mmCIF file of C-alpha atoms and ligand atoms in Angstrom:
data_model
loop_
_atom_site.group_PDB
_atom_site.id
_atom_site.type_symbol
_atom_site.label_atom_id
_atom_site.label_comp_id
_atom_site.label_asym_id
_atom_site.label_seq_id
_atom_site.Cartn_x
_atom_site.Cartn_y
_atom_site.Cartn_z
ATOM 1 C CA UNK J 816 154.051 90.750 154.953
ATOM 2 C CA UNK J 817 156.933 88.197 155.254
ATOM 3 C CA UNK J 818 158.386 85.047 155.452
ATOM 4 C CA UNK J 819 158.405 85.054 159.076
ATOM 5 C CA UNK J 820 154.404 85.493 159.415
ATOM 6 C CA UNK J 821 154.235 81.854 157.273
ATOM 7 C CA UNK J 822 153.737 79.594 160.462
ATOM 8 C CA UNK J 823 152.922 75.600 161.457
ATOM 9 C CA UNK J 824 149.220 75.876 163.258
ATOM 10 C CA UNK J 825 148.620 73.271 165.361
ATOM 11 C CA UNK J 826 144.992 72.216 164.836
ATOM 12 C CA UNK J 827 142.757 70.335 167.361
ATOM 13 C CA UNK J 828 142.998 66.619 167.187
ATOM 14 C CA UNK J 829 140.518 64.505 168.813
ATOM 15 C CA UNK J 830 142.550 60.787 168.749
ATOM 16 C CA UNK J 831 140.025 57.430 168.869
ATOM 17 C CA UNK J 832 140.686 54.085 168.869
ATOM 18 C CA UNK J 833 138.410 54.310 165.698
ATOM 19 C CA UNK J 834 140.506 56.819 164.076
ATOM 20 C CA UNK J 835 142.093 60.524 164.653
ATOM 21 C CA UNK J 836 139.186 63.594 163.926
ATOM 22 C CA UNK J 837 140.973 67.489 163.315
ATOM 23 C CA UNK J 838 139.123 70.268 162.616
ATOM 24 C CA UNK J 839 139.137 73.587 161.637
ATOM 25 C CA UNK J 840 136.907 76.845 162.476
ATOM 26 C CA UNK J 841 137.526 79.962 160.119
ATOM 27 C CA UNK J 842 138.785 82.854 162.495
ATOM 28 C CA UNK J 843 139.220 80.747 165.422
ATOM 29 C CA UNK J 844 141.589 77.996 164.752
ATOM 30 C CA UNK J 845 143.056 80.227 161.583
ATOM 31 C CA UNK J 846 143.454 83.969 161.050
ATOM 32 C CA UNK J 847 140.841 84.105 158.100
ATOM 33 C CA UNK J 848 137.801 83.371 157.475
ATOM 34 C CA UNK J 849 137.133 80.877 155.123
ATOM 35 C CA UNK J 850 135.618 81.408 151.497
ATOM 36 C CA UNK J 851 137.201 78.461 149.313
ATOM 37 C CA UNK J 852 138.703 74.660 149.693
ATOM 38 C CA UNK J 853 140.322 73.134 146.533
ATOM 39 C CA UNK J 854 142.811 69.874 146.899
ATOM 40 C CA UNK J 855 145.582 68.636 145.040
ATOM 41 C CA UNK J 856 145.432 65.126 144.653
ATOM 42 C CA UNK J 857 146.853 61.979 141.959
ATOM 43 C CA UNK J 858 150.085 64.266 142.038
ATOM 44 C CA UNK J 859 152.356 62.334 139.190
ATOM 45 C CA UNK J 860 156.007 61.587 141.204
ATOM 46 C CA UNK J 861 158.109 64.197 140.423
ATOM 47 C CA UNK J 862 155.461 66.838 139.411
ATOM 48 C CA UNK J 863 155.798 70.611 140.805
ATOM 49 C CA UNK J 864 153.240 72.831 141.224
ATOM 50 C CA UNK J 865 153.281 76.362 142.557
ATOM 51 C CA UNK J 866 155.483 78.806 141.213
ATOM 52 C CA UNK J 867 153.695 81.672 141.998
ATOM 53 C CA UNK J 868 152.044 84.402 144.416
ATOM 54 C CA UNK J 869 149.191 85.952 145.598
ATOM 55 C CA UNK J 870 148.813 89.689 146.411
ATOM 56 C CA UNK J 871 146.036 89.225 148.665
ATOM 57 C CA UNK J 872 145.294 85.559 149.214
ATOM 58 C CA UNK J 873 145.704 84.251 152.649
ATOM 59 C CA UNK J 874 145.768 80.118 152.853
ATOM 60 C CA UNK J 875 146.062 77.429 155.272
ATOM 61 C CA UNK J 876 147.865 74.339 153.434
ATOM 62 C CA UNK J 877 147.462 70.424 154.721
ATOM 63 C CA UNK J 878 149.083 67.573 154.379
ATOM 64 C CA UNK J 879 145.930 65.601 155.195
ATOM 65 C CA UNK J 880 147.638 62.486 153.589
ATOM 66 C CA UNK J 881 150.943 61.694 152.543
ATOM 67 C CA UNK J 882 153.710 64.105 152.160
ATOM 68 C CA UNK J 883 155.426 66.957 149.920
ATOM 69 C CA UNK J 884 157.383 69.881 150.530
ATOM 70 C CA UNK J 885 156.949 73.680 150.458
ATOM 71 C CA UNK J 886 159.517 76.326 149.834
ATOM 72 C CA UNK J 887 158.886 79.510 150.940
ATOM 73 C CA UNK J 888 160.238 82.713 149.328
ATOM 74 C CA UNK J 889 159.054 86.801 150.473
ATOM 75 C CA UNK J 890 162.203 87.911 148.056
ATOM 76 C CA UNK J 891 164.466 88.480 150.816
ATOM 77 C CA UNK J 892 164.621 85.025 152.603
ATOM 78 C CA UNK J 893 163.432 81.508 151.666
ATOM 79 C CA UNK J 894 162.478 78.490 153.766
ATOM 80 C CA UNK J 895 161.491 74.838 153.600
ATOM 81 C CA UNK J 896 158.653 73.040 155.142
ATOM 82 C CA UNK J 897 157.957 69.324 154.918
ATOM 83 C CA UNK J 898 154.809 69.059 155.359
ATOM 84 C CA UNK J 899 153.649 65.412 156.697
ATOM 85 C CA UNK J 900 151.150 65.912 159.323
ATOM 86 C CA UNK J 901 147.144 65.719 158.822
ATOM 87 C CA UNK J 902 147.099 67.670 162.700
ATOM 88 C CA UNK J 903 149.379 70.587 161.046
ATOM 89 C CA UNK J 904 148.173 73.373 158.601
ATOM 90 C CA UNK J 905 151.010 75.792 157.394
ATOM 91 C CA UNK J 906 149.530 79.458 156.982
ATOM 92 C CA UNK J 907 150.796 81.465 154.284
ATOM 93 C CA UNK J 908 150.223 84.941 154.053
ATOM 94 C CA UNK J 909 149.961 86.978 151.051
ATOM 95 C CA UNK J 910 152.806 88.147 148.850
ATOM 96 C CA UNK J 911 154.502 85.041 149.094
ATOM 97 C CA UNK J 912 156.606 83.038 146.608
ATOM 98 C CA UNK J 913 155.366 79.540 146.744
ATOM 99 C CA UNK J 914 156.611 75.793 145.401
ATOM 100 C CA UNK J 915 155.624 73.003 145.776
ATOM 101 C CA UNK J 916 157.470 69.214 145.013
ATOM 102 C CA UNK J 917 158.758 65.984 146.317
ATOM 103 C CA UNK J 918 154.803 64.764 146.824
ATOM 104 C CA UNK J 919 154.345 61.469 148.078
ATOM 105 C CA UNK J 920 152.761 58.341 146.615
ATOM 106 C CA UNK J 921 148.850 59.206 147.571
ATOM 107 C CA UNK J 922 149.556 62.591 149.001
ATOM 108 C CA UNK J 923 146.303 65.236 149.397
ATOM 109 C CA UNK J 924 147.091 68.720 149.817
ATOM 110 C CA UNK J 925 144.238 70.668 150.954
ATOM 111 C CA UNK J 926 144.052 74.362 150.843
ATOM 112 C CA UNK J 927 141.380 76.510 152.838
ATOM 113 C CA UNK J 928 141.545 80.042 151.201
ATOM 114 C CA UNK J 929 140.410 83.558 152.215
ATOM 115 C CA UNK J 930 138.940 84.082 149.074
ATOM 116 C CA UNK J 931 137.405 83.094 145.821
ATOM 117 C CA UNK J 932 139.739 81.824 142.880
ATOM 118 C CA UNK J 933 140.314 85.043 141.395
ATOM 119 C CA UNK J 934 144.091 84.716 138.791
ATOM 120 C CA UNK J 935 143.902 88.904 139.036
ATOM 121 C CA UNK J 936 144.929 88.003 142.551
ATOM 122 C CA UNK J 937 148.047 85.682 141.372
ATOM 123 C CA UNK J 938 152.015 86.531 140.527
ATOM 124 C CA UNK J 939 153.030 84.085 138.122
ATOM 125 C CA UNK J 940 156.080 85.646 137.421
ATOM 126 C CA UNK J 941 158.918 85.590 139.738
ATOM 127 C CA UNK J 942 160.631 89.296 138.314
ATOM 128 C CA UNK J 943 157.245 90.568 138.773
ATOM 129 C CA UNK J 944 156.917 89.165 142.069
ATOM 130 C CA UNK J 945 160.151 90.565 143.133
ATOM 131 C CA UNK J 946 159.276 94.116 141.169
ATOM 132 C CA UNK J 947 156.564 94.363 143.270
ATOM 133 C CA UNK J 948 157.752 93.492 146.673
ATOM 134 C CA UNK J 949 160.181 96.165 146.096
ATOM 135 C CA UNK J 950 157.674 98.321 145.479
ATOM 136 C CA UNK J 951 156.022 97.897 148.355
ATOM 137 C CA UNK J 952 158.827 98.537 150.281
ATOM 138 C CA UNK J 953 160.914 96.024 151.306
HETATM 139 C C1 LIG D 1220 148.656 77.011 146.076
HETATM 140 C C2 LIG D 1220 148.729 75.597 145.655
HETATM 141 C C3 LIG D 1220 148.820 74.679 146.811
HETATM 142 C C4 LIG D 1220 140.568 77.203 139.619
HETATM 143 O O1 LIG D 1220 139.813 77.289 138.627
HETATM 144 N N1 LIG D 1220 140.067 77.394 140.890
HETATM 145 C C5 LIG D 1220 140.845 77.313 141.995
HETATM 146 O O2 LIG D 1220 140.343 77.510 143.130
HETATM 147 C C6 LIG D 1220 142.240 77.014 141.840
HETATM 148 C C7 LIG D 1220 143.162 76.922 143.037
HETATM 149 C C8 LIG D 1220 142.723 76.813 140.576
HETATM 150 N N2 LIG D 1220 141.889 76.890 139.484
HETATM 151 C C9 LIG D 1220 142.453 76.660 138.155
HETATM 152 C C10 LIG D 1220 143.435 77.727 137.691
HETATM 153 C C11 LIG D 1220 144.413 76.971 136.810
HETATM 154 O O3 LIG D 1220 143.901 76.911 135.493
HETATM 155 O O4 LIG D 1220 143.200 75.436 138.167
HETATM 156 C C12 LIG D 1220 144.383 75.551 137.386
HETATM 157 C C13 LIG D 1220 145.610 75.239 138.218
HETATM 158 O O5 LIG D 1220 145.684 76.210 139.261
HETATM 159 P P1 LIG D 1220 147.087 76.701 139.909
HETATM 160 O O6 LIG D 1220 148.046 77.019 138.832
HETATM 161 O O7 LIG D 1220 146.733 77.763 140.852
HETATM 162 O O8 LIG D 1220 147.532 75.368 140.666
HETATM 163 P P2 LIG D 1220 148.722 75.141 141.680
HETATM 164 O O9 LIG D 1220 148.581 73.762 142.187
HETATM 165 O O10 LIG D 1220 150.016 75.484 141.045
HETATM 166 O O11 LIG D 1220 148.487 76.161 142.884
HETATM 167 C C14 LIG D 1220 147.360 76.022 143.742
HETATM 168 C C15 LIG D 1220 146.980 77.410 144.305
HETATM 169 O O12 LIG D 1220 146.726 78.331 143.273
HETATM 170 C C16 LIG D 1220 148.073 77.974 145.140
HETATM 171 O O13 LIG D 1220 147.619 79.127 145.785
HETATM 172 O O14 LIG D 1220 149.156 77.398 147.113
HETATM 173 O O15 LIG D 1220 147.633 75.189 144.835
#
């Protein structure tokens, strides 16, 4: 898998004088089912988090307030997302080199995930990362 598979999804948005409504349906709106949400939230200015990958882990990652960045990285190419949309969900696929920074005041990052938390399932090391996309052929 690569770099290029990592796309914006548009997700439904119902707008409402009261307020906006998205939402999401595993295998309909995204290419996964879904087995686990977790959020980042409080993120100190200037904090990072990431630095890693999964080998098997598919995600959907929201801006569903505020604002941070994502750099992408399959160990051949790299790209940037800002991500500042509650409407937009980036989909990352496995095997994928991920950081995270420049959070706003008040951001939320939500993450639906394919799977259960399982760390046999992360990279935390970016040699090993690289190691092992080589070995799977790229
Ligand atoms: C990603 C970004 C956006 C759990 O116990 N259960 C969980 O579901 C998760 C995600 C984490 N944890 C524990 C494992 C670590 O002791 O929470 C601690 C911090 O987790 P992690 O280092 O994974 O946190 P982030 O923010 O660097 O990364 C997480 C996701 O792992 C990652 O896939 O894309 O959020």
């Amino acid at each position: 898998m690569n770099i290029t598979q990592c796309r914006i999804i548009e997700l439904p948005k119902i707008g409402d004088p009261r307020g906006n409504l998205t939402f999401i349906e595993g295998g309909r709106h995204i290419p996964f089912d879904i087995r686990r949400v977790y959020y980042l939230y409080d993120v100190p200015g200037g904090a990072e988090r990431g630095g890693h990958a999964h080998k098997g882990l598919h995600q959907l990652i929201i801006a569903v307030a505020g604002s941070f960045d994502i750099h992408l990285d399959d160990g051949c190419g790299r790209k940037t997302i800002h991500m500042n949309r509650s409407y937009n969900g980036l989909y990352v696929c496995p095997m994928i080199w991920r950081e995270m920074d420049n959070f706003s005041s008040g951001a939320v990052c939500m993450v639906l995930a394919s799977e259960y938390y399982d760390e046999t399932d992360y990279l935390r090391d970016y040699e090993d990362f690289i190691r092992t996309t080589k070995e799977a052929g790229r």
